[in-house]
């Protein structure tokens, strides 16, 4: 954000990897009003050539007088270099303003740049008693339209959305961004975890693969002829190592996604995929939508499947970050303790 006097003259945010950074967009909007103004940033401006030119040099060209930043960039290619260049040029630089909030805001980037793995959001929607469907499997819709619209905004903000084959067979999802107020949606990579390649060729994900990027992660047990048919339908297929139970090794899949610059993944799977991701300690952030209704039933599925833990002492602790209302629903945000 570029501020001249008490007036905001430029705003910007980083839309996608490879596109202009936030400060560049803000400076473009400010134009000549950036001369002598203050630039507010949540992250240190870069000072190297990557997918885009150095932001620090554009700040100097714009004539910015002061830079206020929340945190230093954890990227070793930056790590203070941007601040040093600006100070050397005589620009006043203040760092650490709202640093805790900025660290939280940049959590996906921080994880990716320091580990090479994507930041994983696990989104779950359930009734107050934790049920994701009735005993007959009926689940549309547990949460409100307000919550569902919010999820479309989440999809807009991540690089990939991932579901298990069970969700595809049950719901035939599209996994695109369809919020009416988003004029130019940026659709994430759609990923299906499908160990035995049961995905129907007639499902919506396959039928729209030529329009929206789609990836199916399977195992060496998959049919080679089915792989060819999916690839003919414009579906990208990755054969990933399987675990002892024959399922896709999610940790291996996440590592491979990180290598293709996938910074963040939104898991929208069912109880089985949710349990696997938690068991492998892949989840960084929980997003739990709770609807103000009770479903009940011992046979009604819950948010987390699998065998669970044997003792309370084995349960994974969660640090609650925020609780808010979304229409008639609640959204609970939590951070997984010691998540990898």
XYZ file of C-alpha atoms in Angstrom, residues 85-86 118 221-222 229 240 264 282 330:
10
model
C 19.615 -1.785 -0.674
C 16.838 0.617 0.323
C 3.230 -26.814 0.328
C -1.260 -50.683 -9.295
C -3.232 -48.426 -11.661
C -7.588 -42.661 -21.480
C 3.209 -42.106 -6.846
C -0.540 -24.096 -0.785
C 0.889 -32.968 6.700
C -19.267 -21.157 12.907
